[in-house]
C-alpha angles and dihedrals in degrees: 000000000000120000124232124203120236088243092056091049092049091047091052091048092048091048090054093047092048089066099035110097111195128211088245091058090050090051091053095047106118087357106084097308128125112305088210088074135062105192107163140047108268094022093277138015087270089060093221093142087212126146124192092204113123107185092095109055141141093289099044101038091087089065095061113123133174117268102185140342131215125187114229091201095232122130097185101068141267126264101148120117109226119232122210130205128169095340096315124111118209114200131169139192133171091281106045150345115241135194114206133189101236095206096056108014090239114155107237096186140338124204119193118233100223120203139155107272089222089067089074091078093066097049113101121221103003140320105290144154120195099202148273141286126232126212139143096352095313136109114214120204136167130214134216091250087066100257128134123213138190117210129190104254092216100048107015091234116147114257098181141341128203134185112239098182142340112273091200087067091057101268125134139153124229100154130093114254120232136207116220127169090351095306124114107221129191136179129204143211137221105107090143093056106059099268132145108238124231148164116224135198124211137185105255093212099052108014092236117151114254100177144338124211115196117213096214112070113242133199112307093019125111106257097033088110087069090069126073120255113278131038103311089121089065089067098028101121117221097156120188103214101150121069115254126241123233139216108202094192092057092031090225128136118202121215128180123216130216139231124313122257130270096026096235107079090205086082092057109030115198138055090291103215126238098017117114090011144113119245123202105210137185104238094214096054110012090239114161107235095178140340139200124198116218096190118019115206088012112205105153102071089258096162109198093207101106113123119289100220117202126211142145107239140156114262118182090344095309126102108236138183099238142183114211121201131176102203130203087241088073100253126116108217130201115194133179097247093206093067110000095252113161112241101170141353120179133153117262092187139024107301127180104157089080132023095213144319114269105235092203096055099022089228127126115245105228120223130229088263091062092045090055091049092050088051087060096252122148108247129187098214149116106251094189143342097318089287095301106232109172146088135271125224139178115241097180125037096192107128094227097042112036112162124198125209111211111196124191129164092272107040150000115237126191113209135177102226093204093059103014088226114147115239094198139300111272094211147282114294101180143299118298121264109328104323139060120269090252091054090051092052092053095051108111120225112223117179124198119262119256114279115280117243112281095022120104132207087253091065093055103035096098096039094051089059089057091052095063118145116261102265102132112211116212132188109262092210108039096163110100097207139110106223120173119190135201139190113274121219116270 
């Protein structure tokens, strides 16, 4: 038998630990853990995207200069949030997953994300990948052909691969997976292609399916009465294309759901639970503990996926565990995240599809503009905040004075979530999507007529997707390059 020195054994053990992210480390990410690491989507399970570091501030930011650059060899844009552990950055795009030495920019390994090129035709809004998850020495990444993979964090070699859904049926995955309470959880996309949305939990060691929670209520489930008779719920949309947040004390993970399918709600009369909603789920089982629907009978492509940011703040003089959500429908919501109770809902942008949200019922009160749209009338109007398509972050973590930055493609807004009072617009950052704001305002919204007699929603599901209004979505970060910066000397 060969002999091993104590040093070799310790080195091997250290090497394994260096790439073994524990659940405790994930819990502390953005919550008192090492600021050298970024281990979760949103810089913490709460998704506050807040850093307490102070070296870069308003007076020193002008001294930032590039240190190194590394091409990610991707011509279709970058949306993935990098994760960092023990000096290694893990970044992913639709083409590959890459491990990078942060100090030097040296590529440690790169593993292609292989997928059938034909799958590109069922991916809405561009070929994108929003990042990876880290846990127990593995890097987890999804692909647009609806597969989930585990890679060895040290070598990049594939550990396992599992099929989440069939891309030929309209399913794909563009979101970053997450690991909460020992369960690997992924969402999906495809709401424009006649799919039934879901969130799914997998065993991170083996890739075996633990549970699947559909986001359109089926027969025997609470909420199925909000769908018409028949099988419309099987193609009802409700995609889950933004990674959910997590409260470890409540053991609840919060996932938003997208637009209903097909777009025109005349094809699926009813509120259509749980489309355009937030679901509070048990990570071990996928059980729905509570839900709140942002936009009942959604017909405007108001995806309810934008981040559900968690914080403990004072509301009306009482400290509450809240969930904050800036929705595409133009309202900034504050919910009690223990039970889903609505605490506040006020517009953060110009809104004319609804006059307000009724605090007693929790439902939006639709305006005459919306009523005309639902009656299939062409309306020249803004039905929301220019289709808000950005992230939300916390810029102050003081319990009595938390401020949220709501970023869309046109502006940055700073809002106090406890009062919804704006604290000032941070500045213009560019026109939304591909046209000027004035061009967006003049774009007419024409919804399809109700289904003719004898024709089902199934017949039209694919064609409705092709009839989308002409709001061209563009990647906000088209440059495929990792570019760290540092403070230059004075």
